[in-house]
Amino acid sequence: MMQEEEKILKSHGLRSTVFRAQVLSIFNEKPSQALPQDFIESSLGEFDRITLYRTLKRFEEVGIIHKAINVDEEVRYALCSDDCSTHDHNDEHPHFLCEMCGQTYCLDTVGMPEFEIPGGYKLNEIMLSLSGICPQCNKDQSL
């Protein structure tokens, strides 16, 4: 089992299994990207879909990953910041969907705007999606 993945699992109170480490290694290979489930599935080889679903759900619950829903409305998953936990997700940042390559990126360094919502509403989550052309595609386009 990979040491980095085992360390992350242990720090979030999860038992280390080969499957969990495999799934986590997929995220570690692309740490700044939000990955669609079909990409995760194609990277695994043989696996049980229910086990993957439960693994992603558990990773989200304990603060290892977070959902990124973009303008394309496809759910993607991205690594959380190091200070996320079961009780405190600190991943409120915009996600950027590149219209050329289709990749989704977490924009961790971009702040979220403040929202004033009318009385009576209870805000649980903010998801901000941006779309355009990523730096790599922009560079390739200008060549």
Coordinates of C-alpha atoms in Angstrom, one line a residue:
M1 CA 0.0 0.0 0.0
M2 CA 1.2 3.5 -0.8
Q3 CA 2.6 5.4 2.2
E4 CA 1.1 8.8 1.3
E5 CA -2.4 7.4 0.8
E6 CA -2.1 5.3 4.0
K7 CA -1.1 8.5 5.9
I8 CA -4.1 10.4 4.5
L9 CA -6.6 7.7 5.3
K10 CA -5.2 7.3 8.8
S11 CA -5.3 11.0 9.5
H12 CA -9.0 11.0 8.6
G13 CA -9.8 8.1 10.8
L14 CA -10.2 5.6 8.0
R15 CA -8.9 2.0 7.9
S16 CA -6.4 1.6 5.1
T17 CA -7.5 -0.9 2.4
V18 CA -6.0 -1.6 -1.0
F19 CA -9.1 -0.3 -2.7
R20 CA -9.2 3.0 -0.7
A21 CA -5.5 3.5 -1.4
Q22 CA -6.1 2.9 -5.1
V23 CA -8.9 5.4 -5.3
L24 CA -6.9 8.0 -3.4
S25 CA -3.9 7.5 -5.6
I26 CA -6.0 8.5 -8.6
F27 CA -6.7 11.9 -6.9
N28 CA -3.1 12.3 -5.9
E29 CA -2.0 12.0 -9.5
K30 CA -4.2 15.0 -10.5
P31 CA -4.3 17.1 -7.2
S32 CA -5.6 20.3 -8.7
Q33 CA -8.3 18.7 -10.9
A34 CA -11.8 17.7 -10.1
L35 CA -12.3 14.2 -11.6
P36 CA -15.5 12.8 -13.1
Q37 CA -16.6 9.4 -11.8
D38 CA -16.2 7.8 -15.2
F39 CA -12.5 8.8 -15.2
I40 CA -12.1 7.3 -11.7
E41 CA -13.8 4.1 -12.8
S42 CA -11.7 3.7 -16.0
S43 CA -8.5 4.2 -13.9
L44 CA -9.4 1.3 -11.5
G45 CA -9.5 -1.8 -13.7
E46 CA -11.8 -4.4 -12.0
F47 CA -13.9 -3.1 -9.1
D48 CA -17.3 -3.2 -7.5
R49 CA -19.4 -0.1 -8.3
I50 CA -21.1 -0.2 -4.9
T51 CA -17.7 -0.2 -3.2
L52 CA -16.6 2.8 -5.3
Y53 CA -19.8 4.7 -4.5
R54 CA -19.4 4.0 -0.8
T55 CA -15.7 4.9 -0.9
L56 CA -16.4 8.3 -2.6
K57 CA -19.2 9.0 -0.2
R58 CA -17.1 8.2 2.9
F59 CA -14.1 10.2 1.5
E60 CA -16.5 13.2 1.1
E61 CA -17.9 12.7 4.6
V62 CA -14.5 12.7 6.3
G63 CA -13.1 15.6 4.3
I64 CA -10.7 13.9 1.9
I65 CA -12.6 14.9 -1.2
H66 CA -15.4 17.4 -2.1
K67 CA -17.9 17.6 -4.9
A68 CA -17.4 20.1 -7.7
I69 CA -20.6 20.6 -9.8
N70 CA -19.9 22.7 -12.9
V71 CA -22.0 24.5 -15.5
D72 CA -22.0 21.1 -17.4
E73 CA -23.8 19.8 -14.3
E74 CA -21.6 16.7 -14.1
V75 CA -20.6 15.8 -10.6
R76 CA -16.8 15.6 -10.2
Y77 CA -14.7 15.0 -7.1
A78 CA -11.5 16.8 -6.0
L79 CA -9.1 16.5 -3.2
C80 CA -9.9 18.7 -0.2
S81 CA -7.4 21.0 1.4
D82 CA -5.2 19.5 4.2
D83 CA -7.2 21.2 6.9
C84 CA -10.6 19.6 6.0
S85 CA -12.2 17.2 8.4
T86 CA -15.5 15.4 9.1
H87 CA -16.9 18.4 10.9
D88 CA -15.2 21.3 9.0
H89 CA -14.9 21.4 5.2
N90 CA -12.8 24.4 4.1
D91 CA -13.2 23.9 0.4
E92 CA -15.4 26.9 -0.5
H93 CA -13.7 28.0 -3.7
P94 CA -14.7 28.4 -7.3
H95 CA -14.2 25.5 -9.8
F96 CA -13.2 26.3 -13.4
L97 CA -14.4 24.2 -16.4
C98 CA -12.2 24.5 -19.5
E99 CA -14.4 24.7 -22.6
M100 CA -11.6 23.2 -24.7
C101 CA -10.2 20.2 -22.8
G102 CA -13.1 19.6 -20.5
Q103 CA -11.0 19.5 -17.4
T104 CA -12.2 21.0 -14.1
Y105 CA -9.8 22.8 -11.8
C106 CA -10.1 23.9 -8.2
L107 CA -9.2 27.6 -7.9
D108 CA -8.0 27.4 -4.3
T109 CA -6.4 30.9 -4.4
V110 CA -9.6 32.7 -5.6
G111 CA -11.8 34.0 -2.8
M112 CA -15.5 33.4 -2.7
P113 CA -17.8 36.5 -2.9
E114 CA -19.9 37.3 0.2
F115 CA -23.6 36.7 -0.3
E116 CA -26.4 38.4 1.7
I117 CA -29.5 36.2 1.5
P118 CA -32.9 37.2 2.7
G119 CA -34.2 36.4 6.2
G120 CA -35.6 32.9 6.7
Y121 CA -33.2 31.2 4.3
K122 CA -30.5 29.0 5.8
L123 CA -27.4 28.7 3.6
N124 CA -25.7 25.3 3.7
E125 CA -23.3 25.4 0.8
I126 CA -22.1 27.6 -2.0
M127 CA -20.9 26.2 -5.3
L128 CA -19.4 28.6 -7.8
S129 CA -18.6 27.5 -11.3
L130 CA -16.6 29.4 -13.8
S131 CA -15.9 28.4 -17.4
G132 CA -13.5 29.5 -20.1
I133 CA -10.1 28.3 -21.3
C134 CA -7.5 27.0 -19.0
P135 CA -3.8 28.2 -19.1
Q136 CA -2.6 25.1 -21.0
C137 CA -5.3 25.3 -23.7
N138 CA -4.9 29.1 -23.9
K139 CA -1.1 28.6 -24.5
D140 CA -1.7 25.8 -27.1
Q141 CA -4.2 28.0 -28.9
S142 CA -1.8 30.9 -29.3
L143 CA 0.9 28.8 -30.9

